[in-house]
Tab-separated table of C-alpha atoms in Angstrom:
chain	number	residue	atom	x	y	z
A	1	MET	CA	-11.545	-24.532	-17.187
A	2	THR	CA	-15.699	-24.280	-15.875
A	3	THR	CA	-17.302	-20.828	-14.927
A	4	SER	CA	-17.929	-21.016	-11.628
A	5	ALA	CA	-21.287	-19.606	-10.240
A	6	PRO	CA	-21.249	-15.701	-7.564
A	7	THR	CA	-22.092	-17.137	-4.629
A	8	GLU	CA	-22.277	-15.908	-0.851
A	9	PRO	CA	-19.962	-16.838	2.016
A	10	THR	CA	-21.525	-18.706	4.906
A	11	GLY	CA	-21.760	-16.515	8.108
A	12	ALA	CA	-20.565	-13.748	6.171
A	13	VAL	CA	-20.447	-10.161	8.080
A	14	HIS	CA	-22.960	-8.067	6.073
A	15	ARG	CA	-23.135	-3.993	4.564
A	16	SER	CA	-26.068	-1.784	4.023
A	17	THR	CA	-26.120	-0.405	0.503
A	18	ARG	CA	-25.596	3.333	2.706
A	19	ASP	CA	-22.473	1.171	3.259
A	20	LEU	CA	-21.374	0.113	-0.410
A	21	THR	CA	-23.041	3.487	-1.630
A	22	ARG	CA	-19.749	5.141	0.720
A	23	ALA	CA	-17.365	2.899	-0.085
A	24	ALA	CA	-17.812	3.177	-3.272
A	25	VAL	CA	-17.531	6.908	-3.258
A	26	SER	CA	-14.360	6.472	-1.136
A	27	GLY	CA	-12.990	4.034	-4.183
A	28	TRP	CA	-13.917	6.307	-6.951
A	29	LEU	CA	-12.605	9.986	-5.121
A	30	GLY	CA	-8.976	8.178	-4.143
A	31	THR	CA	-8.193	7.313	-7.879
A	32	ALA	CA	-9.189	9.806	-9.337
A	33	MET	CA	-6.946	12.248	-6.140
A	34	GLU	CA	-4.460	10.036	-7.486
A	35	PHE	CA	-4.466	10.435	-10.902
A	36	MET	CA	-5.459	14.181	-10.536
A	37	ASP	CA	-2.319	14.434	-8.087
A	38	PHE	CA	0.477	13.528	-11.171
A	39	GLN	CA	-1.781	14.393	-13.995
A	40	LEU	CA	-1.538	17.930	-12.670
A	41	TYR	CA	2.412	17.685	-11.961
A	42	SER	CA	2.780	16.300	-15.131
A	43	LEU	CA	1.355	19.007	-16.314
A	44	ALA	CA	3.339	21.863	-14.205
A	45	ALA	CA	6.462	20.129	-14.821
A	46	ALA	CA	5.803	20.449	-18.562
A	47	ILE	CA	4.300	23.644	-19.038
A	48	VAL	CA	5.798	26.096	-15.886
A	49	PHE	CA	8.584	23.779	-14.265
A	50	ASN	CA	11.099	23.551	-15.785
A	51	LYS	CA	10.887	27.811	-16.112
A	52	ILE	CA	10.362	28.495	-11.624
A	53	PHE	CA	12.555	25.501	-10.213
A	54	PHE	CA	15.315	25.206	-12.661
A	55	PRO	CA	15.836	28.422	-14.314
A	56	ASP	CA	19.238	28.684	-14.552
A	57	VAL	CA	19.616	25.728	-16.930
A	58	SER	CA	18.884	25.412	-20.342
A	59	PRO	CA	15.651	25.057	-21.375
A	60	ALA	CA	15.864	21.479	-22.511
A	61	ILE	CA	18.169	20.925	-19.292
A	62	GLY	CA	14.828	22.548	-17.272
A	63	LEU	CA	12.772	20.611	-19.175
A	64	ILE	CA	14.608	17.490	-18.173
A	65	ALA	CA	15.196	18.432	-14.466
A	66	ALA	CA	11.545	19.334	-13.890
A	67	MET	CA	10.217	15.758	-15.783
A	68	ALA	CA	13.273	13.331	-13.272
A	69	THR	CA	11.265	15.282	-10.433
A	70	TYR	CA	8.057	13.996	-12.523
A	71	GLY	CA	9.592	10.475	-12.841
A	72	VAL	CA	10.998	9.981	-8.561
A	73	GLY	CA	7.178	9.398	-7.963
A	74	TYR	CA	7.267	6.746	-9.857
A	75	VAL	CA	9.864	5.207	-8.043
A	76	ALA	CA	9.192	5.741	-5.010
A	77	ARG	CA	5.142	3.769	-5.437
A	78	LEU	CA	6.067	0.566	-5.186
A	79	ALA	CA	8.434	1.089	-1.778
A	80	GLY	CA	4.800	1.990	-1.119
A	81	ALA	CA	2.529	-0.516	-2.630
A	82	VAL	CA	4.929	-2.767	-0.263
A	83	TYR	CA	5.047	-1.128	2.792
A	84	PHE	CA	1.141	0.429	2.709
A	85	GLY	CA	0.039	-3.249	1.344
A	86	ARG	CA	1.552	-5.632	4.463
A	87	MET	CA	-0.224	-2.574	6.765
A	88	GLY	CA	-3.512	-3.110	5.215
A	89	ASP	CA	-3.308	-6.691	5.286
A	90	ARG	CA	-1.817	-7.432	8.945
A	91	ILE	CA	-4.586	-4.081	10.812
A	92	GLY	CA	-6.734	-3.722	8.500
A	93	ARG	CA	-7.751	-1.772	4.540
A	94	LYS	CA	-9.648	0.967	6.186
A	95	LYS	CA	-6.527	2.537	8.150
A	96	VAL	CA	-4.562	2.057	5.453
A	97	LEU	CA	-6.553	4.346	3.308
A	98	VAL	CA	-6.955	7.101	5.370
A	99	ILE	CA	-2.771	7.188	5.585
A	100	THR	CA	-2.164	7.064	1.779
A	101	ILE	CA	-5.038	9.949	0.608
A	102	VAL	CA	-3.876	12.201	3.171
A	103	MET	CA	-0.246	11.662	2.383
A	104	MET	CA	-0.648	12.213	-1.051
A	105	GLY	CA	-3.862	15.060	-0.272
A	106	VAL	CA	-0.858	17.029	1.495
A	107	SER	CA	1.600	15.977	0.394
A	108	THR	CA	-0.448	17.613	-3.508
A	109	THR	CA	-1.384	20.970	-1.969
A	110	LEU	CA	2.720	21.810	-0.482
A	111	ILE	CA	3.294	21.950	-4.168
A	112	GLY	CA	1.074	24.294	-4.796
A	113	ALA	CA	2.787	26.440	-1.615
A	114	LEU	CA	6.440	26.173	-2.508
A	115	PRO	CA	9.096	29.029	-2.429
A	116	THR	CA	10.939	29.815	-6.175
A	117	TYR	CA	13.985	29.303	-7.404
A	118	ALA	CA	14.394	32.657	-7.634
A	119	THR	CA	12.903	32.998	-3.733
A	120	ILE	CA	15.607	30.520	-1.658
A	121	GLY	CA	17.698	28.850	-4.713
A	122	ILE	CA	18.375	24.953	-4.435
A	123	MET	CA	15.991	24.364	-1.559
A	124	ALA	CA	13.549	24.933	-4.291
A	125	PRO	CA	14.021	22.219	-6.441
A	126	VAL	CA	14.650	19.787	-2.829
A	127	LEU	CA	11.759	20.820	-1.683
A	128	LEU	CA	10.175	19.623	-5.049
A	129	VAL	CA	11.916	16.645	-5.066
A	130	ALA	CA	10.979	15.389	-1.085
A	131	LEU	CA	6.978	16.243	-1.999
A	132	ARG	CA	6.988	14.161	-4.829
A	133	LEU	CA	8.393	10.749	-3.149
A	134	ILE	CA	5.680	11.491	0.122
A	135	GLN	CA	2.909	11.292	-2.999
A	136	GLY	CA	4.249	9.090	-4.819
A	137	PHE	CA	5.130	6.693	-1.809
A	138	GLY	CA	1.495	6.535	-0.963
A	139	ALA	CA	-0.308	6.667	-3.966
A	140	GLY	CA	1.486	3.300	-4.011
A	141	ALA	CA	-0.907	1.811	-2.331
A	142	GLU	CA	-3.553	3.609	-3.223
A	143	ILE	CA	-5.051	2.135	-6.019
A	144	ALA	CA	-4.738	-1.357	-4.445
A	145	GLY	CA	-5.915	-0.262	-1.548
A	146	ALA	CA	-9.602	0.865	-2.895
A	147	THR	CA	-9.194	-2.046	-5.464
A	148	VAL	CA	-9.072	-3.917	-1.742
A	149	MET	CA	-11.637	-2.607	-0.496
A	150	LEU	CA	-14.267	-2.297	-3.196
A	151	ALA	CA	-13.532	-5.772	-4.504
A	152	GLU	CA	-14.387	-7.143	-0.664
A	153	TYR	CA	-17.436	-4.523	-0.116
A	154	ALA	CA	-19.406	-5.524	-3.413
A	155	PRO	CA	-21.968	-8.332	-3.393
A	156	PRO	CA	-20.209	-11.737	-4.892
A	157	ARG	CA	-23.196	-11.449	-8.535
A	158	ARG	CA	-21.679	-7.565	-8.567
A	159	ARG	CA	-18.425	-7.300	-7.967
A	160	GLY	CA	-17.139	-6.854	-11.206
A	161	LEU	CA	-19.485	-3.484	-11.575
A	162	VAL	CA	-18.711	-2.590	-8.278
A	163	ALA	CA	-15.299	-2.763	-8.358
A	164	SER	CA	-14.846	-1.214	-11.996
A	165	LEU	CA	-15.834	1.921	-9.957
A	166	VAL	CA	-12.308	2.552	-9.175
A	167	SER	CA	-11.232	2.142	-12.729
A	168	LEU	CA	-13.323	5.168	-13.518
A	169	GLY	CA	-11.297	7.109	-10.930
A	170	THR	CA	-8.211	7.388	-13.187
A	171	ASN	CA	-10.678	9.132	-16.187
A	172	SER	CA	-11.802	11.829	-13.756
A	173	GLY	CA	-9.233	12.646	-11.897
A	174	THR	CA	-7.230	12.848	-15.532
A	175	LEU	CA	-10.339	14.815	-16.976
A	176	ALA	CA	-10.873	17.245	-14.168
A	177	ALA	CA	-6.304	17.842	-13.975
A	178	SER	CA	-6.642	18.838	-17.845
A	179	GLY	CA	-9.503	20.857	-17.307
A	180	LEU	CA	-8.425	22.892	-14.786
A	181	TRP	CA	-5.317	23.146	-16.797
A	182	ALA	CA	-6.380	24.373	-20.033
A	183	ILE	CA	-9.064	26.904	-17.553
A	184	LEU	CA	-5.290	28.576	-16.553
A	185	LEU	CA	-4.221	28.366	-19.931
A	186	ALA	CA	-7.150	30.269	-21.774
A	187	VAL	CA	-7.689	32.931	-18.646
A	188	LEU	CA	-4.446	34.482	-17.452
A	189	SER	CA	-0.904	35.256	-19.668
A	190	GLU	CA	2.380	33.582	-18.889
A	191	GLU	CA	3.589	35.810	-16.807
A	192	GLN	CA	0.102	35.891	-14.115
A	193	LEU	CA	0.275	32.133	-14.972
A	194	LEU	CA	4.491	31.402	-13.335
A	195	ALA	CA	3.991	34.409	-10.792
A	196	TRP	CA	1.047	32.879	-8.946
A	197	GLY	CA	-1.380	30.730	-12.249
A	198	TRP	CA	0.498	27.368	-11.435
A	199	ARG	CA	0.140	27.328	-7.464
A	200	LEU	CA	-3.934	27.355	-8.290
A	201	PRO	CA	-4.589	23.597	-9.153
A	202	PHE	CA	-2.402	22.480	-6.320
A	203	LEU	CA	-4.044	24.583	-3.456
A	204	LEU	CA	-7.636	23.734	-5.096
A	205	SER	CA	-6.781	19.987	-4.222
A	206	PHE	CA	-6.822	21.116	-1.083
A	207	LEU	CA	-10.904	21.036	-0.594
A	208	LEU	CA	-11.288	17.513	-1.829
A	209	LEU	CA	-8.633	16.570	-0.311
A	210	LEU	CA	-11.025	16.952	3.407
A	211	PHE	CA	-13.751	15.792	1.713
A	212	ALA	CA	-12.403	12.611	1.394
A	213	VAL	CA	-10.703	12.541	4.427
A	214	TRP	CA	-14.433	12.480	5.758
A	215	LEU	CA	-15.062	9.951	3.750
A	216	ARG	CA	-13.262	7.484	4.717
A	217	ARG	CA	-12.465	8.244	8.462
A	218	ASN	CA	-16.844	7.608	8.599
A	219	LEU	CA	-16.586	4.270	6.165
A	220	LYS	CA	-16.759	1.024	7.945
A	221	GLU	CA	-13.834	-1.503	7.661
A	222	SER	CA	-13.901	-4.400	4.769
A	223	PRO	CA	-16.262	-7.179	5.493
A	224	VAL	CA	-13.729	-9.064	4.296
A	225	PHE	CA	-10.889	-8.299	6.844
A	226	GLU	CA	-13.641	-8.642	9.687
A	227	GLU	CA	-14.610	-12.105	8.124
A	228	ARG	CA	-11.087	-13.402	7.660
A	229	PRO	CA	-10.300	-16.382	10.256
A	230	ASP	CA	-6.507	-15.644	10.628
A	231	VAL	CA	-8.097	-11.593	12.223
A	232	VAL	CA	-8.643	-10.829	16.002
A	233	ASP	CA	-9.319	-8.083	17.948
A	234	GLY	CA	-8.389	-6.169	14.445
A	235	VAL	CA	-4.910	-7.509	13.904
A	236	ALA	CA	-4.013	-10.378	11.426
A	237	LEU	CA	-1.858	-13.287	12.869
A	238	SER	CA	1.540	-14.117	12.478
A	239	ARG	CA	2.494	-16.974	10.855
A	240	ASP	CA	3.154	-18.599	14.086
A	241	GLU	CA	0.342	-17.766	15.892
A	242	LEU	CA	-1.365	-18.938	12.632
A	243	GLU	CA	0.033	-22.398	13.426
A	244	HIS	CA	-0.638	-22.482	17.284
A	245	ALA	CA	-4.386	-21.266	15.935
A	246	ALA	CA	-4.502	-23.871	12.711
A	247	THR	CA	-3.883	-26.629	16.065
A	248	THR	CA	-6.481	-25.525	18.624
A	249	ALA	CA	-9.142	-24.189	16.132
A	250	GLN	CA	-11.935	-25.973	17.985
A	251	GLU	CA	-14.782	-25.983	14.854
A	252	ASP	CA	-12.932	-28.103	12.116
A	253	ARG	CA	-13.967	-25.596	9.164
A	254	LYS	CA	-12.236	-22.577	10.761
A	255	ALA	CA	-9.211	-25.055	11.297
A	256	GLY	CA	-9.162	-26.187	7.774
A	257	ALA	CA	-9.457	-22.510	6.417
A	258	LEU	CA	-5.937	-21.952	8.604
A	259	GLU	CA	-4.387	-24.746	7.548
A	260	ALA	CA	-5.174	-23.924	4.020
A	261	GLY	CA	-3.222	-20.470	4.323
A	262	LEU	CA	-0.788	-21.776	5.896
A	263	ARG	CA	-0.327	-24.943	2.819
A	264	GLN	CA	-0.379	-21.739	0.032
A	265	ARG	CA	2.032	-21.271	-2.409
A	266	LYS	CA	2.887	-18.309	-3.286
A	267	GLY	CA	4.250	-17.446	-6.812
A	268	LYS	CA	1.270	-18.475	-9.241
A	269	ALA	CA	-0.737	-15.735	-8.529
A	270	PHE	CA	1.231	-13.075	-8.535
A	271	PHE	CA	2.364	-14.274	-12.308
A	272	LEU	CA	-0.904	-14.694	-13.827
A	273	ALA	CA	-1.962	-11.307	-12.104
A	274	LEU	CA	1.798	-9.838	-13.378
A	275	GLY	CA	0.543	-10.912	-17.174
A	276	LEU	CA	-2.599	-9.920	-16.419
A	277	ARG	CA	-1.077	-5.567	-15.333
A	278	PHE	CA	0.869	-6.357	-18.271
A	279	GLY	CA	-1.244	-5.980	-21.401
A	280	GLN	CA	-2.992	-3.640	-19.713
A	281	ALA	CA	0.070	-1.194	-18.666
A	282	GLY	CA	1.755	-1.381	-21.550
A	283	ASN	CA	-1.547	-0.928	-24.287
A	284	SER	CA	-1.926	2.313	-21.602
A	285	GLY	CA	2.064	3.890	-22.452
A	286	LEU	CA	1.143	3.171	-25.953
A	287	VAL	CA	-1.719	4.496	-26.714
A	288	GLN	CA	-1.961	7.418	-24.301
A	289	THR	CA	1.826	8.718	-24.125
A	290	PHE	CA	3.703	7.695	-26.863
A	291	LEU	CA	0.799	7.855	-29.716
A	292	VAL	CA	0.112	11.581	-28.932
A	293	GLY	CA	3.644	12.622	-29.745
A	294	TYR	CA	5.020	10.300	-32.058
A	295	ILE	CA	1.485	11.791	-34.565
A	296	ALA	CA	2.556	14.903	-33.667
A	297	THR	CA	6.627	14.754	-34.398
A	298	THR	CA	6.565	11.978	-37.170
A	299	LEU	CA	3.139	12.440	-38.815
A	300	ALA	CA	3.149	16.392	-38.368
A	301	VAL	CA	-0.551	16.217	-36.895
A	302	ASP	CA	-1.695	19.066	-35.105
A	303	ARG	CA	-1.302	18.115	-31.215
A	304	ALA	CA	-4.742	18.555	-30.112
A	305	VAL	CA	-5.990	16.187	-32.863
A	306	PRO	CA	-4.391	13.114	-30.725
A	307	THR	CA	-4.851	14.989	-27.284
A	308	ASP	CA	-8.909	15.650	-28.268
A	309	ALA	CA	-8.917	11.813	-29.934
A	310	ILE	CA	-7.712	10.682	-25.652
A	311	LEU	CA	-10.291	13.044	-23.763
A	312	TYR	CA	-13.269	11.978	-25.589
A	313	GLY	CA	-11.912	8.084	-25.650
A	314	SER	CA	-12.110	9.008	-22.049
A	315	LEU	CA	-16.036	10.430	-21.613
A	316	LEU	CA	-16.616	7.131	-23.852
A	317	GLY	CA	-14.674	5.755	-20.735
A	318	PHE	CA	-17.323	5.863	-18.635
A	319	ALA	CA	-19.610	3.443	-20.732
A	320	THR	CA	-16.625	0.681	-21.558
A	321	VAL	CA	-16.074	0.641	-17.860
A	322	PRO	CA	-19.216	-1.151	-15.949
A	323	LEU	CA	-20.462	-2.015	-19.210
A	324	VAL	CA	-17.265	-4.462	-18.854
A	325	GLY	CA	-17.531	-4.727	-15.620
A	326	VAL	CA	-21.212	-5.915	-15.556
A	327	LEU	CA	-20.539	-8.698	-18.865
A	328	GLY	CA	-17.833	-10.553	-16.609
A	329	ASP	CA	-20.731	-10.690	-14.003
A	330	ARG	CA	-22.535	-12.135	-16.446
A	331	PHE	CA	-19.489	-14.278	-18.317
A	332	GLY	CA	-16.545	-14.663	-16.104
A	333	ARG	CA	-13.250	-12.769	-15.468
A	334	ARG	CA	-11.995	-15.160	-18.465
A	335	PRO	CA	-14.062	-15.199	-21.012
A	336	MET	CA	-13.799	-11.594	-20.970
A	337	TYR	CA	-10.586	-10.749	-20.999
A	338	ILE	CA	-10.033	-13.485	-24.164
A	339	ALA	CA	-11.946	-11.631	-25.951
A	340	LEU	CA	-10.780	-8.053	-25.124
A	341	THR	CA	-7.338	-9.498	-25.505
A	342	THR	CA	-8.378	-11.129	-29.330
A	343	ALA	CA	-10.043	-8.986	-30.534
A	344	THR	CA	-6.965	-5.748	-29.296
A	345	MET	CA	-4.641	-8.101	-31.180
A	346	LEU	CA	-7.010	-8.715	-34.575
A	347	LEU	CA	-7.619	-4.427	-34.695
A	348	ALA	CA	-4.185	-3.827	-34.070
A	349	PHE	CA	-2.576	-2.802	-37.404
A	350	PRO	CA	-5.872	-1.967	-38.615
A	351	LEU	CA	-6.121	0.262	-36.373
A	352	MET	CA	-2.960	1.307	-36.576
A	353	LEU	CA	-2.780	2.070	-40.571
A	354	MET	CA	-6.000	4.116	-39.423
A	355	VAL	CA	-4.404	6.370	-37.166
A	356	ALA	CA	-1.168	6.497	-39.668
A	357	HIS	CA	-2.494	7.671	-43.035
A	358	GLY	CA	-6.519	7.743	-41.960
A	359	SER	CA	-8.178	11.664	-42.028
A	360	HIS	CA	-8.354	13.121	-39.201
A	361	THR	CA	-11.658	11.801	-38.117
A	362	ALA	CA	-10.492	8.085	-38.916
A	363	LEU	CA	-7.297	9.049	-36.731
A	364	MET	CA	-9.423	9.975	-33.687
A	365	LEU	CA	-11.373	7.204	-34.223
A	366	GLY	CA	-8.641	4.713	-34.062
A	367	MET	CA	-6.982	5.939	-30.919
A	368	VAL	CA	-10.383	6.175	-29.289
A	369	LEU	CA	-11.169	2.629	-29.638
A	370	ALA	CA	-7.647	0.831	-29.659
A	371	LEU	CA	-8.092	3.251	-25.912
A	372	ASN	CA	-11.318	1.455	-25.140
A	373	ILE	CA	-11.050	-1.508	-25.626
A	374	GLY	CA	-6.761	-2.580	-25.494
A	375	VAL	CA	-6.815	-0.032	-22.215
A	376	LEU	CA	-9.716	0.503	-20.511
A	377	GLY	CA	-11.763	-2.661	-20.577
A	378	LEU	CA	-8.846	-4.216	-19.858
A	379	PHE	CA	-8.559	-2.065	-16.839
A	380	SER	CA	-12.357	-2.631	-15.736
A	381	LEU	CA	-11.485	-6.517	-15.297
A	382	GLU	CA	-7.788	-6.132	-13.889
A	383	SER	CA	-9.651	-3.960	-11.143
A	384	VAL	CA	-11.476	-6.931	-9.810
A	385	THR	CA	-9.584	-10.183	-11.164
A	386	MET	CA	-7.228	-9.552	-9.975
A	387	ALA	CA	-8.628	-9.299	-6.044
A	388	GLU	CA	-10.608	-12.428	-6.971
A	389	LEU	CA	-6.801	-14.525	-7.465
A	390	PHE	CA	-5.024	-13.235	-4.254
A	391	GLY	CA	-5.956	-14.931	-1.124
A	392	SER	CA	-7.440	-11.773	1.616
A	393	ARG	CA	-4.641	-12.773	3.462
A	394	THR	CA	-2.766	-10.949	1.475
A	395	ARG	CA	-4.080	-9.610	-1.367
A	396	PHE	CA	-3.749	-5.861	-0.209
A	397	THR	CA	0.101	-6.360	-0.620
A	398	GLN	CA	0.402	-9.238	-3.538
A	399	LEU	CA	-2.031	-7.263	-5.726
A	400	ALA	CA	0.045	-3.556	-5.331
A	401	VAL	CA	3.094	-5.461	-5.667
A	402	ALA	CA	1.561	-6.698	-9.058
A	403	LYS	CA	0.502	-2.751	-10.593
A	404	GLU	CA	3.502	-1.271	-9.565
A	405	ILE	CA	5.897	-3.849	-11.326
A	406	GLY	CA	3.607	-4.372	-14.582
A	407	GLY	CA	3.221	-0.570	-14.344
A	408	VAL	CA	6.368	0.592	-13.858
A	409	LEU	CA	7.934	-2.538	-16.451
A	410	ALA	CA	5.192	-1.547	-19.479
A	411	THR	CA	5.086	1.466	-18.931
A	412	ALA	CA	8.440	2.511	-18.866
A	413	ILE	CA	9.556	0.539	-21.470
A	414	GLY	CA	7.019	0.912	-23.762
A	415	PRO	CA	7.255	4.118	-24.735
A	416	VAL	CA	10.984	4.612	-25.270
A	417	LEU	CA	10.845	0.696	-27.325
A	418	ALA	CA	8.469	1.903	-28.969
A	419	ALA	CA	10.643	5.064	-30.399
A	420	SER	CA	12.888	3.427	-31.000
A	421	LEU	CA	11.591	0.717	-32.786
A	422	THR	CA	9.321	3.347	-34.777
A	423	ALA	CA	12.771	5.318	-35.475
A	424	ALA	CA	14.192	2.311	-37.097
A	425	THR	CA	11.953	1.588	-39.956
A	426	GLY	CA	10.691	4.481	-39.567
A	427	SER	CA	6.679	3.568	-40.038
A	428	TRP	CA	4.064	2.562	-37.944
A	429	TRP	CA	4.053	-1.229	-37.852
A	430	PRO	CA	6.201	-1.576	-34.130
A	431	ILE	CA	3.718	0.252	-32.561
A	432	ALA	CA	0.588	-2.641	-33.631
A	433	ALA	CA	2.971	-4.850	-33.000
A	434	MET	CA	3.705	-4.077	-29.690
A	435	LEU	CA	-0.005	-4.058	-29.120
A	436	VAL	CA	-0.185	-7.910	-30.239
A	437	VAL	CA	2.934	-8.703	-28.260
A	438	TYR	CA	1.724	-7.117	-24.835
A	439	SER	CA	-1.992	-8.102	-25.504
A	440	ALA	CA	-0.899	-11.695	-25.979
A	441	ILE	CA	1.196	-11.413	-22.499
A	442	THR	CA	-2.668	-11.449	-20.901
A	443	LEU	CA	-4.558	-13.853	-23.172
A	444	VAL	CA	-2.301	-15.908	-22.109
A	445	SER	CA	-1.768	-15.428	-18.506
A	446	ALA	CA	-6.156	-15.462	-18.659
A	447	VAL	CA	-6.501	-18.633	-20.073
A	448	ALA	CA	-3.622	-20.336	-18.303
A	449	ALA	CA	-5.619	-18.644	-15.208
A	450	PRO	CA	-8.840	-20.076	-12.824
A	451	GLU	CA	-11.930	-18.682	-12.888
A	452	THR	CA	-12.051	-16.093	-10.337
A	453	ARG	CA	-16.157	-14.925	-10.513
A	454	GLY	CA	-18.103	-15.236	-7.437
A	455	ARG	CA	-15.335	-16.903	-5.597
A	456	ASP	CA	-14.954	-16.453	-1.228
A	457	LEU	CA	-13.183	-13.326	-1.251
A	458	VAL	CA	-12.286	-14.284	2.700
A	459	ARG	CA	-10.900	-17.836	2.020
A	460	LEU	CA	-6.756	-16.713	2.910
A	461	GLU	CA	-5.065	-18.799	-0.110
A	462	ASP	CA	-4.336	-17.525	-3.276
A	463	ALA	CA	-6.721	-18.860	-6.062
A	464	ALA	CA	-4.280	-20.771	-8.657
């Protein structure tokens, strides 16, 4: 397939550089808040929540219960992706992004204000679960909405670079939450941490929420949404209204655009996006989640070594993510997907050999390379390619659902399967094999997908 050249759609609604900057900061900040919220909770669940919300059970059961409340947020994400995705396609991206960030931020802040089990008994964990559900419901559409907004704001020739800024929010949020907890653990005693210290990161997040809400309320709607031929007075037409508009349109060009949206058979682009998502999410679950525990327990290496590797890899990601975005703008999405997935497949066994049998330096280098090539590089491409695959009429919904389904399937199944296979074989090679399989799924999807670089995002129909 040939690579299409970026083109500026005729009659486009233009935004100033200031508008684009505000959209970029808004997208980055929202994603950073999402990942900071979840990382704050995951660390709190592992460190203190089993003691302050589930104190009447054994430590092991308390930890399981605390982690279960962490998991319910992911259950709510898919529901939020469907609900807010449809809303975003119907009434606009901006309104939904204001709602989702308020839901996430308020829920996170209120967790820091919750009474403990010692104060109100069983209602404490019940309220904790309720806040996690609300937080997850909003987060299910946050990163998808930010991705759509940035892709639709960006100039076609710089869309990969601009959209990749959403991916940087994951690094920023994770590093910020980890840093806050590292400071607390360093300066507070365990008694202080359990009494009041654990509340500070959650309560302080309210300041970030205020800035994020102010920024998004002053953000202009996506120019693509405003330019859509099926949007009238800020609301998308229903299918019946769209059919009527297509038959009564005065201009042939507009009638053709509306009819293309009606004729679109959805499904192929969604499954292609799911395949693109599967590799990135699966590799992430293996490298960022499973490997840390595997190295510390099975290989009996100090947990600080793989943790530091993730930290260094995340810092390097601040260069990798925009670089991949620029290369995608220069050479196209498909060539970059093919290059990154092929590199991951070829390096999987050598890198995992370095992790399993190398020195601490080799171990860290292996993890850093695996993270940047097989996870963050693919995430940068995913941020723009999935948005370009879908038509503007259902872009928000399809992108959000594909992200959540792909993430839950690959990330949830991957670490469990890897643990089972490594235990059964007594070796590290199943980890490398799984990296190859996950990357191969994305490689096949990339080869089957059309080149989307420079696609007119106003078009109502999917690219495939």
